[in-house]
Structure formats: C-alpha cells, structure tokens
Coordinates of C-alpha atoms in Angstrom, one line a residue:
M25 CA -37.5 14.0 -38.8
R26 CA -35.5 17.0 -40.0
R27 CA -32.3 15.0 -40.2
L28 CA -34.1 12.5 -42.4
Q29 CA -35.1 15.0 -44.8
V30 CA -31.5 16.6 -45.0
F31 CA -30.0 13.0 -45.6
E32 CA -32.7 12.4 -48.2
L33 CA -31.7 15.9 -50.1
L34 CA -28.1 14.7 -50.1
L35 CA -28.9 11.1 -51.2
V36 CA -30.3 12.0 -54.4
P37 CA -27.5 14.0 -56.0
M38 CA -25.0 11.3 -54.8
A39 CA -27.0 8.7 -56.6
L40 CA -27.1 10.7 -59.7
A41 CA -23.5 11.4 -59.5
A42 CA -22.8 7.6 -59.2
M43 CA -24.9 6.7 -62.1
L44 CA -23.1 9.3 -64.2
F45 CA -19.9 8.1 -63.0
T46 CA -21.1 4.5 -64.3
V47 CA -22.2 5.7 -67.4
W48 CA -18.8 7.8 -68.0
T49 CA -16.5 4.7 -67.2
G50 CA -18.5 2.4 -69.2
M51 CA -17.9 4.6 -72.2
A52 CA -14.4 4.9 -71.5
K53 CA -14.2 1.1 -71.4
G54 CA -16.1 0.7 -74.8
D55 CA -13.4 2.8 -76.4
D56 CA -10.8 0.4 -75.0
A57 CA -12.5 -2.3 -76.3
K58 CA -11.9 -1.4 -79.9
P59 CA -9.5 -3.7 -81.7
A60 CA -6.0 -2.6 -80.9
V61 CA -2.4 -3.2 -82.0
T62 CA 0.5 -1.9 -80.2
I63 CA 3.9 -1.4 -81.7
E64 CA 6.6 -2.2 -79.2
N65 CA 10.0 -3.5 -79.4
Y66 CA 10.1 -3.1 -83.2
A67 CA 7.1 -5.4 -83.7
Y68 CA 3.4 -5.2 -84.0
S69 CA 1.4 -6.9 -81.1
P70 CA -0.6 -8.9 -81.8
S71 CA 1.0 -9.5 -85.2
S72 CA -2.4 -11.1 -86.2
I73 CA -5.7 -9.7 -85.6
T74 CA -9.2 -10.5 -87.0
V75 CA -11.9 -8.0 -86.9
T76 CA -15.4 -7.9 -88.5
A77 CA -15.8 -5.5 -91.7
G78 CA -16.8 -2.1 -90.6
Q79 CA -14.7 -2.3 -87.3
T80 CA -11.7 0.3 -86.8
V81 CA -8.3 -0.9 -85.6
R82 CA -6.3 1.5 -83.6
F83 CA -2.5 1.4 -84.1
T84 CA -0.4 2.9 -81.4
N85 CA 3.4 3.5 -81.3
K86 CA 5.2 2.7 -78.0
D87 CA 8.5 2.7 -79.1
D88 CA 10.9 5.6 -79.0
V89 CA 11.5 5.5 -82.9
Q90 CA 9.2 6.2 -85.6
H91 CA 7.3 3.4 -87.3
T92 CA 4.5 3.3 -90.1
V93 CA 1.7 0.8 -90.7
T94 CA 1.5 0.3 -94.5
D95 CA -0.6 -2.1 -96.4
Q96 CA 1.6 -4.4 -98.9
N97 CA -1.1 -3.7 -101.8
G98 CA -1.4 0.1 -101.0
A99 CA -4.8 0.2 -99.3
F100 CA -3.6 2.3 -96.5
D101 CA -0.6 3.9 -95.0
S102 CA -0.3 5.8 -91.7
G103 CA 2.6 7.8 -92.5
L104 CA 5.5 8.3 -89.8
M105 CA 4.1 7.7 -86.3
D106 CA 6.0 9.5 -83.5
T107 CA 6.5 7.6 -79.9
N108 CA 2.9 7.6 -78.2
T109 CA 0.9 8.5 -81.0
S110 CA -1.9 6.3 -82.5
W111 CA -3.5 6.1 -86.0
S112 CA -6.9 4.2 -87.0
Y113 CA -8.1 2.7 -89.9
K114 CA -11.5 1.5 -90.7
F115 CA -11.7 -2.0 -92.5
D116 CA -14.5 -2.1 -94.8
K117 CA -14.2 -4.9 -96.9
P118 CA -13.5 -8.7 -95.8
G119 CA -10.1 -10.0 -96.7
T120 CA -6.5 -10.5 -95.3
Y121 CA -4.5 -7.4 -95.2
A122 CA -0.8 -7.7 -94.8
Y123 CA 1.1 -4.7 -93.5
Y124 CA 4.5 -3.6 -92.6
C125 CA 6.8 -0.8 -91.5
R126 CA 8.4 1.1 -94.3
V127 CA 11.1 2.4 -91.9
H128 CA 11.7 -1.2 -90.4
P129 CA 10.5 -3.8 -93.2
S130 CA 11.2 -6.7 -91.1
M131 CA 8.2 -5.7 -88.9
K132 CA 5.2 -7.5 -90.3
G133 CA 1.5 -7.8 -89.3
T134 CA -1.7 -9.0 -90.7
V135 CA -5.5 -8.0 -90.2
V136 CA -8.0 -10.5 -91.2
V137 CA -11.5 -9.0 -92.0
T138 CA -14.3 -11.1 -91.8
S139 CA -17.8 -10.7 -93.0
P140 CA -20.4 -9.0 -90.5

C-alpha cells in the first residue's frame, strides 16, 4: 500500500508538468500562426498575403543582405532590416498595401486587408 501512495504523489506533479507544457507549446504555436512574410533570395514570400483588419504581419529577413518593407504610399517603412531580424506592422484599415524594398526596388509585395 505504501508504494501506491508514493506513486500517487509522483503522478500529480507529473500531470501538472504535462499540462503546463501543453499550454506553453500551444502558446508558442499561436505566435507562429500570426501572418508572416519571409524575405529570402531577394523576394518576399508569399508575395501577396491577405489578412483581416487589426491583424499584425511579421516580416523576417533571411537574406544575408539588408532589406526594407516600405509601403508605396508611405503608410509604413521598416527601415533597414539586418539578416535574421523581424519587423511587424499592424494593419488596421481595409485596403490593398503595395510595398517594396528601398534597397532593391524590384522586390515587391502586397498585403490585402479585409474587413473583420
């Protein structure tokens, strides 16, 4: 009977740890689920993304050179982004936002923002 009590005492902390791990990994996955654009091989990928007004898009530079994410109408500008850095922008208003890289103007992308 004594061994069963020890087992039960160990089982509770193990179950609690498993629950916390599940919650923590779920939160981490939630962060990854945010709309994202990768800058790689001198291109934005995806080149066009659709989000709902109020969502934030994360742009990450994976190239070994600096890039920018610059709205053609001046609504936003990431500034120079180094390798492996990210920049985020919250799109509050519906519309189509065409952007480009100031360093490499042939790089272009679009964010389409729909109403909630």
